[in-house]
Amino acid sequence: LFLIVQALLRGNDAGWSSAQIVGSRISGKAGPGEVLVSADVVSASNPDSVRFLEIGPVELKGLSRPVSLYRVTRPTTGTG
């Protein structure tokens, strides 16, 4: 989703298509209830509101290089 928004803000129609493809490929790697994102999303996120667990580079159909993927997790809150 972030890549799609980024492409739209830049006015890049070709980027829109690429972002859709990458987003679709990433979501296809996610399991039930799991949210996966790319490094671009991680770097643009607020670390206080969300955490990421690196799962490593993953081959995605139609892309020449592996993409580093991260699992979105909830921030932990300390008690006591």
N, CA, C and O atoms as a MOPAC input file, in Angstrom:
PM7 MOZYME 1SCF
protein

 N      0.82500 1    -1.19100 1     0.00000 1
 C      0.00000 1     0.00000 1     0.00000 1
 C      0.86600 1     1.24900 1     0.00000 1
 O      0.58700 1     2.19900 1    -0.73200 1
 N      1.91600 1     1.25500 1     0.81600 1
 C      2.79700 1     2.40900 1     0.86200 1
 C      3.39500 1     2.70200 1    -0.50400 1
 O      3.47300 1     3.86100 1    -0.91200 1
 N      3.82100 1     1.66000 1    -1.21500 1
 C      4.42900 1     1.86300 1    -2.52700 1
 C      3.43400 1     2.44700 1    -3.51800 1
 O      3.80500 1     3.26100 1    -4.36300 1
 N      2.18200 1     2.04200 1    -3.42200 1
 C      1.15100 1     2.57000 1    -4.30900 1
 C      0.93600 1     4.05000 1    -4.03200 1
 O      0.87500 1     4.85400 1    -4.96200 1
 N      0.82100 1     4.41400 1    -2.76000 1
 C      0.63700 1     5.81700 1    -2.39100 1
 C      1.83800 1     6.63900 1    -2.83800 1
 O      1.68300 1     7.73400 1    -3.37700 1
 N      3.02100 1     6.11300 1    -2.61300 1
 C      4.24200 1     6.80700 1    -3.01300 1
 C      4.24800 1     7.07600 1    -4.52000 1
 O      4.59900 1     8.17500 1    -4.95000 1
 N      3.86900 1     6.09500 1    -5.31000 1
 C      3.84400 1     6.26400 1    -6.76400 1
 C      2.80100 1     7.28900 1    -7.17600 1
 O      3.04600 1     8.09700 1    -8.07200 1
 N      1.64400 1     7.26500 1    -6.53400 1
 C      0.60100 1     8.23500 1    -6.86900 1
 C      1.03000 1     9.65400 1    -6.53600 1
 O      0.76500 1    10.57800 1    -7.30600 1
 N      1.68500 1     9.83600 1    -5.40700 1
 C      2.14800 1    11.16700 1    -5.01800 1
 C      3.17600 1    11.70700 1    -6.00100 1
 O      3.25800 1    12.91400 1    -6.22800 1
 N      3.94900 1    10.81500 1    -6.57600 1
 C      4.95100 1    11.22800 1    -7.55500 1
 C      4.35000 1    11.37900 1    -8.95200 1
 O      5.01900 1    11.86400 1    -9.86500 1
 N      3.09100 1    10.96700 1    -9.12300 1
 C      2.45900 1    11.04700 1   -10.43100 1
 C      3.02900 1    10.06200 1   -11.42100 1
 O      3.09300 1    10.35000 1   -12.61600 1
 N      3.44400 1     8.90900 1   -10.94700 1
 C      4.12500 1     7.93500 1   -11.77800 1
 C      3.18500 1     6.76500 1   -12.07500 1
 O      3.05700 1     5.85200 1   -11.25900 1
 N      2.53500 1     6.78800 1   -13.22500 1
 C      1.60400 1     5.71900 1   -13.58400 1
 C      2.31000 1     4.37500 1   -13.70400 1
 O      1.75300 1     3.34400 1   -13.32700 1
 N      3.54400 1     4.38100 1   -14.23100 1
 C      4.29000 1     3.12900 1   -14.34400 1
 C      4.59500 1     2.58000 1   -12.95500 1
 O      4.56800 1     1.36800 1   -12.73800 1
 N      4.88900 1     3.48400 1   -12.00900 1
 C      5.13800 1     3.07500 1   -10.63200 1
 C      3.91900 1     2.45300 1    -9.99800 1
 O      4.02900 1     1.53800 1    -9.18200 1
 N      2.75300 1     2.95200 1   -10.37400 1
 C      1.50200 1     2.38800 1    -9.85600 1
 C      1.41600 1     0.91900 1   -10.21900 1
 O      1.10300 1     0.09600 1    -9.35900 1
 N      1.67900 1     0.57300 1   -11.43900 1
 C      1.61100 1    -0.81600 1   -11.86800 1
 C      2.65400 1    -1.66700 1   -11.15100 1
 O      2.34600 1    -2.77100 1   -10.70200 1
 N      3.86900 1    -1.17400 1   -11.04000 1
 C      4.92600 1    -1.90300 1   -10.34000 1
 C      4.57300 1    -2.08100 1    -8.87500 1
 O      4.76900 1    -3.15600 1    -8.30800 1
 N      4.05400 1    -1.03000 1    -8.26400 1
 C      3.68900 1    -1.10700 1    -6.84700 1
 C      2.57300 1    -2.11400 1    -6.62800 1
 O      2.58800 1    -2.85900 1    -5.64800 1
 N      1.61600 1    -2.14000 1    -7.52500 1
 C      0.53400 1    -3.12000 1    -7.40600 1
 C      1.07300 1    -4.54200 1    -7.49100 1
 O      0.66600 1    -5.41600 1    -6.72600 1
 N      1.97600 1    -4.76500 1    -8.41000 1
 C      2.55100 1    -6.09900 1    -8.58500 1
 C      3.33600 1    -6.51500 1    -7.34100 1
 O      3.16200 1    -7.62200 1    -6.83100 1
 N      4.19500 1    -5.62700 1    -6.86000 1
 C      5.00300 1    -5.94200 1    -5.68400 1
 C      4.09900 1    -6.16200 1    -4.46900 1
 O      4.28500 1    -7.12200 1    -3.72200 1
 N      3.12800 1    -5.27800 1    -4.27200 1
 C      2.20800 1    -5.42300 1    -3.15100 1
 C      1.44400 1    -6.73000 1    -3.19300 1
 O      1.25700 1    -7.38000 1    -2.16400 1
 N      1.00900 1    -7.11000 1    -4.36000 1
 C      0.29300 1    -8.36500 1    -4.52700 1
 C      1.18700 1    -9.55700 1    -4.21900 1
 O      0.76200 1   -10.50800 1    -3.56300 1
 N      2.41200 1    -9.50400 1    -4.69000 1
 C      3.35400 1   -10.60100 1    -4.44100 1
 C      3.67300 1   -10.72600 1    -2.95500 1
 O      3.74500 1   -11.83100 1    -2.41700 1
 N      3.86600 1    -9.57600 1    -2.29300 1
 C      4.16500 1    -9.59400 1    -0.85600 1
 C      2.97500 1   -10.14900 1    -0.08200 1
 O      3.15200 1   -11.00200 1     0.78800 1
 N      1.77900 1    -9.68600 1    -0.37900 1
 C      0.60300 1   -10.16700 1     0.36200 1
 C      0.37500 1   -11.65400 1     0.11900 1
 O     -0.15300 1   -12.35000 1     0.98700 1
 N      0.76500 1   -12.14200 1    -1.04600 1
 C      0.63000 1   -13.56300 1    -1.34500 1
 C      1.55300 1   -14.43800 1    -0.50700 1
 O      1.30200 1   -15.63400 1    -0.35800 1
 N      2.60800 1   -13.86300 1     0.03600 1
 C      3.53500 1   -14.61000 1     0.89700 1
 C      3.06100 1   -14.65200 1     2.34800 1
 O      3.55800 1   -15.45700 1     3.13600 1
 N      2.10700 1   -13.79500 1     2.70900 1
 C      1.62600 1   -13.71700 1     4.08900 1
 C      0.68400 1   -14.87300 1     4.41300 1
 O     -0.10600 1   -15.31500 1     3.57800 1
 N      0.79500 1   -15.34400 1     5.64700 1
 C     -0.11000 1   -16.37700 1     6.12400 1
 C     -1.38200 1   -15.75400 1     6.68900 1
 O     -1.51600 1   -14.53000 1     6.70600 1
 N     -2.31800 1   -16.58100 1     7.15000 1
 C     -3.55600 1   -16.07000 1     7.74100 1
 C     -3.26300 1   -15.14800 1     8.93600 1
 O     -2.52300 1   -15.52000 1     9.84700 1
 N     -3.84000 1   -13.96600 1     8.92100 1
 C     -3.66100 1   -13.01800 1    10.00800 1
 C     -2.30200 1   -12.34500 1    10.04900 1
 O     -1.99900 1   -11.62000 1    10.99700 1
 N     -1.48800 1   -12.57000 1     9.04500 1
 C     -0.12900 1   -12.03000 1     9.00700 1
 C     -0.06500 1   -10.85800 1     8.03600 1
 O     -0.68000 1   -10.88400 1     6.97000 1
 N      0.69000 1    -9.83000 1     8.42000 1
 C      0.90200 1    -8.68500 1     7.53900 1
 C      2.39500 1    -8.58600 1     7.26400 1
 O      3.19900 1    -8.47500 1     8.19000 1
 N      2.76100 1    -8.62800 1     5.98900 1
 C      4.15200 1    -8.49500 1     5.57900 1
 C      4.33100 1    -7.19100 1     4.81500 1
 O      3.44100 1    -6.75900 1     4.08300 1
 N      5.49700 1    -6.57000 1     4.99300 1
 C      5.80100 1    -5.31500 1     4.30000 1
 C      7.24400 1    -5.33800 1     3.82200 1
 O      8.04500 1    -6.17500 1     4.23900 1
 N      7.55300 1    -4.40400 1     2.94200 1
 C      8.91700 1    -4.26700 1     2.43000 1
 C      9.72500 1    -3.31700 1     3.31800 1
 O      9.18800 1    -2.68400 1     4.22700 1
 N     11.01400 1    -3.23400 1     3.03300 1
 C     11.90500 1    -2.34700 1     3.77800 1
 C     11.49900 1    -0.88200 1     3.61300 1
 O     11.71300 1    -0.08300 1     4.52400 1
 N     10.92100 1    -0.51700 1     2.47600 1
 C     10.47300 1     0.86700 1     2.26900 1
 C      9.40900 1     1.25200 1     3.29000 1
 O      9.42100 1     2.36400 1     3.81900 1
 N      8.50100 1     0.34100 1     3.56100 1
 C      7.44700 1     0.61000 1     4.54000 1
 C      8.05200 1     0.70700 1     5.94100 1
 O      7.66900 1     1.57700 1     6.72300 1
 N      8.98600 1    -0.17500 1     6.25600 1
 C      9.64000 1    -0.14500 1     7.56200 1
 C     10.31800 1     1.20000 1     7.78100 1
 O     10.16600 1     1.80700 1     8.84100 1
 N     11.05900 1     1.66500 1     6.79500 1
 C     11.81400 1     2.91400 1     6.95900 1
 C     10.91300 1     4.13700 1     7.04600 1
 O     11.32800 1     5.16600 1     7.58000 1
 N      9.70100 1     4.04900 1     6.53800 1
 C      8.78400 1     5.19300 1     6.56900 1
 C      7.83100 1     5.15200 1     7.76800 1
 O      6.99600 1     6.04200 1     7.92700 1
 N      7.95100 1     4.13400 1     8.60100 1
 C      7.00800 1     3.94300 1     9.70000 1
 C      7.50800 1     4.55900 1    10.99700 1
 O      8.70300 1     4.79400 1    11.17600 1
 N      6.56800 1     4.81200 1    11.89400 1
 C      6.85900 1     5.32800 1    13.22200 1
 C      7.15100 1     4.14600 1    14.14200 1
 O      6.26900 1     3.31800 1    14.37000 1
 N      8.36500 1     4.05100 1    14.67400 1
 C      8.71300 1     2.89200 1    15.50200 1
 C      7.94600 1     2.82700 1    16.82300 1
 O      7.94000 1     1.78600 1    17.47900 1
 N      7.30200 1     3.92000 1    17.21800 1
 C      6.52500 1     3.91000 1    18.45700 1
 C      5.15600 1     3.26900 1    18.26800 1
 O      4.53100 1     2.84000 1    19.23700 1
 N      4.69000 1     3.20200 1    17.02700 1
 C      3.33500 1     2.70400 1    16.80400 1
 C      3.29000 1     1.28100 1    16.25100 1
 O      2.25300 1     0.62200 1    16.31600 1
 N      4.39900 1     0.81000 1    15.71400 1
 C      4.40900 1    -0.53100 1    15.12300 1
 C      5.83200 1    -1.08700 1    15.15900 1
 O      6.80700 1    -0.33800 1    15.09700 1
 N      5.92900 1    -2.38000 1    15.25800 1
 C      7.23200 1    -3.05300 1    15.25400 1
 C      7.29100 1    -4.01100 1    14.06600 1
 O      6.26600 1    -4.42200 1    13.52200 1
 N      8.51400 1    -4.35200 1    13.68300 1
 C      8.70900 1    -5.24600 1    12.55000 1
 C      9.70800 1    -6.32700 1    12.91700 1
 O     10.69400 1    -6.07200 1    13.60800 1
 N      9.44500 1    -7.52100 1    12.45200 1
 C     10.35100 1    -8.64800 1    12.63000 1
 C     10.85000 1    -9.03700 1    11.24700 1
 O     10.06800 1    -9.43400 1    10.38300 1
 N     12.15400 1    -8.92000 1    11.04600 1
 C     12.71100 1    -9.24300 1     9.72400 1
 C     12.60000 1   -10.73900 1     9.46600 1
 O     12.99800 1   -11.55900 1    10.29200 1
 N     12.05100 1   -11.07700 1     8.30600 1
 C     11.99100 1   -12.48800 1     7.93700 1
 C     12.96800 1   -12.80700 1     6.81100 1
 O     13.14000 1   -13.96600 1     6.43400 1
 N     13.61100 1   -11.76100 1     6.27500 1
 C     14.67700 1   -11.97500 1     5.31700 1
 C     14.27700 1   -11.77500 1     3.87200 1
 O     13.12500 1   -11.46700 1     3.56600 1
 N     15.25100 1   -11.95400 1     2.98300 1
 C     14.98800 1   -11.78700 1     1.55700 1
 C     14.13600 1   -12.93400 1     1.01800 1
 O     14.35100 1   -14.10100 1     1.34800 1
 N     13.17500 1   -12.57400 1     0.18900 1
 C     12.24200 1   -13.54500 1    -0.37300 1
 C     12.17100 1   -13.33200 1    -1.88300 1
 O     12.05100 1   -12.20000 1    -2.35000 1
 N     12.24300 1   -14.40200 1    -2.62500 1
 C     12.07700 1   -14.33800 1    -4.07900 1
 C     10.60000 1   -14.08800 1    -4.38700 1
 O      9.72800 1   -14.80000 1    -3.89000 1
 N     10.32800 1   -13.08600 1    -5.20000 1
 C      8.96300 1   -12.78600 1    -5.61300 1
 C      8.85500 1   -12.92600 1    -7.12600 1
 O      9.70600 1   -12.43500 1    -7.86800 1
 N      7.82400 1   -13.58600 1    -7.56400 1
 C      7.60600 1   -13.83100 1    -8.99200 1
 C      7.62600 1   -12.51300 1    -9.76900 1
 O      6.98800 1   -11.53400 1    -9.38200 1
 N      8.37100 1   -12.51500 1   -10.86700 1
 C      8.41800 1   -11.35500 1   -11.74300 1
 C      9.44200 1   -10.30500 1   -11.36000 1
 O      9.60000 1    -9.31200 1   -12.07200 1
 N     10.14500 1   -10.50200 1   -10.24700 1
 C     11.16600 1    -9.54200 1    -9.82900 1
 C     12.54300 1   -10.17900 1    -9.97200 1
 O     12.72100 1   -11.36900 1    -9.70800 1
 N     13.50000 1    -9.38200 1   -10.38800 1
 C     14.83100 1    -9.92400 1   -10.65100 1
 C     15.65000 1   -10.15000 1    -9.38800 1
 O     16.59000 1   -10.94500 1    -9.39200 1
 N     15.30000 1    -9.45700 1    -8.30300 1
 C     16.05400 1    -9.60200 1    -7.05800 1
 C     15.11600 1    -9.95200 1    -5.90800 1
 O     13.93600 1    -9.60300 1    -5.93600 1
 N     15.64200 1   -10.64300 1    -4.89700 1
 C     14.81800 1   -10.90200 1    -3.71000 1
 C     14.45200 1    -9.58800 1    -3.01200 1
 O     15.16700 1    -8.59200 1    -3.12600 1
 N     13.35300 1    -9.60100 1    -2.30400 1
 C     12.87700 1    -8.43400 1    -1.56000 1
 C     12.93300 1    -8.78100 1    -0.07500 1
 O     12.43500 1    -9.82700 1     0.34200 1
 N     13.54100 1    -7.89800 1     0.72300 1
 C     13.56400 1    -8.10800 1     2.17000 1
 C     12.17900 1    -7.85000 1     2.72300 1
 O     11.61700 1    -6.77200 1     2.53400 1
 N     11.62700 1    -8.84400 1     3.41000 1
 C     10.29300 1    -8.71800 1     3.97500 1
 C     10.35100 1    -8.69200 1     5.49300 1
 O     11.26100 1    -9.23800 1     6.11600 1
 N      9.34600 1    -8.03600 1     6.06800 1
 C      9.22900 1    -7.88900 1     7.51100 1
 C      7.80000 1    -8.21000 1     7.92100 1
 O      6.84600 1    -7.86200 1     7.22500 1
 N      7.66800 1    -8.87700 1     9.06000 1
 C      6.34900 1    -9.17500 1     9.62300 1
 C      5.98300 1    -8.03500 1    10.57100 1
 O      6.78600 1    -7.65400 1    11.42200 1
 N      4.79600 1    -7.50000 1    10.42900 1
 C      4.32400 1    -6.43600 1    11.31300 1
 C      3.88000 1    -7.06200 1    12.63300 1
 O      3.12200 1    -8.03100 1    12.65400 1
 N      4.36600 1    -6.48800 1    13.72900 1
 C      3.97300 1    -6.96700 1    15.05700 1
 C      3.53000 1    -5.77600 1    15.90300 1
 O      3.82200 1    -4.62400 1    15.58300 1
 N      2.83400 1    -6.07300 1    16.96500 1
 C      2.40000 1    -5.01100 1    17.88400 1
 C      3.55500 1    -4.63900 1    18.79600 1
 O      4.34000 1    -5.49800 1    19.19800 1
 N      3.65800 1    -3.34500 1    19.12600 1
 C      4.70100 1    -2.95000 1    20.07900 1
 C      4.43500 1    -3.58400 1    21.44000 1
 O      3.28700 1    -3.73100 1    21.85900 1
 N      5.49000 1    -3.94800 1    22.10500 1
 C      5.32700 1    -4.48000 1    23.45500 1
 C      5.32600 1    -3.34100 1    24.45000 1
 O      6.05500 1    -2.36300 1    24.28900 1
 N      4.51800 1    -3.46800 1    25.46200 1
 C      4.48200 1    -2.44600 1    26.50300 1
 C      4.97600 1    -3.06500 1    27.79300 1
 O      4.53100 1    -4.14100 1    28.19300 1
 N      5.88900 1    -2.38200 1    28.43100 1
 C      6.41700 1    -2.88900 1    29.67800 1
 C      5.48900 1    -2.55400 1    30.84100 1
 O      4.92400 1    -1.46200 1    30.90400 1
 N      5.34300 1    -3.48100 1    31.73600 1
 C      4.55500 1    -3.23900 1    32.93600 1
 C      5.45000 1    -3.46800 1    34.15100 1
 O      6.22600 1    -4.42200 1    34.20400 1
 N      5.32200 1    -2.58100 1    35.11100 1
 C      6.05100 1    -2.72400 1    36.36800 1
 C      7.39100 1    -2.20700 1    36.25900 1
 O      8.14800 1    -2.24700 1    37.22900 1

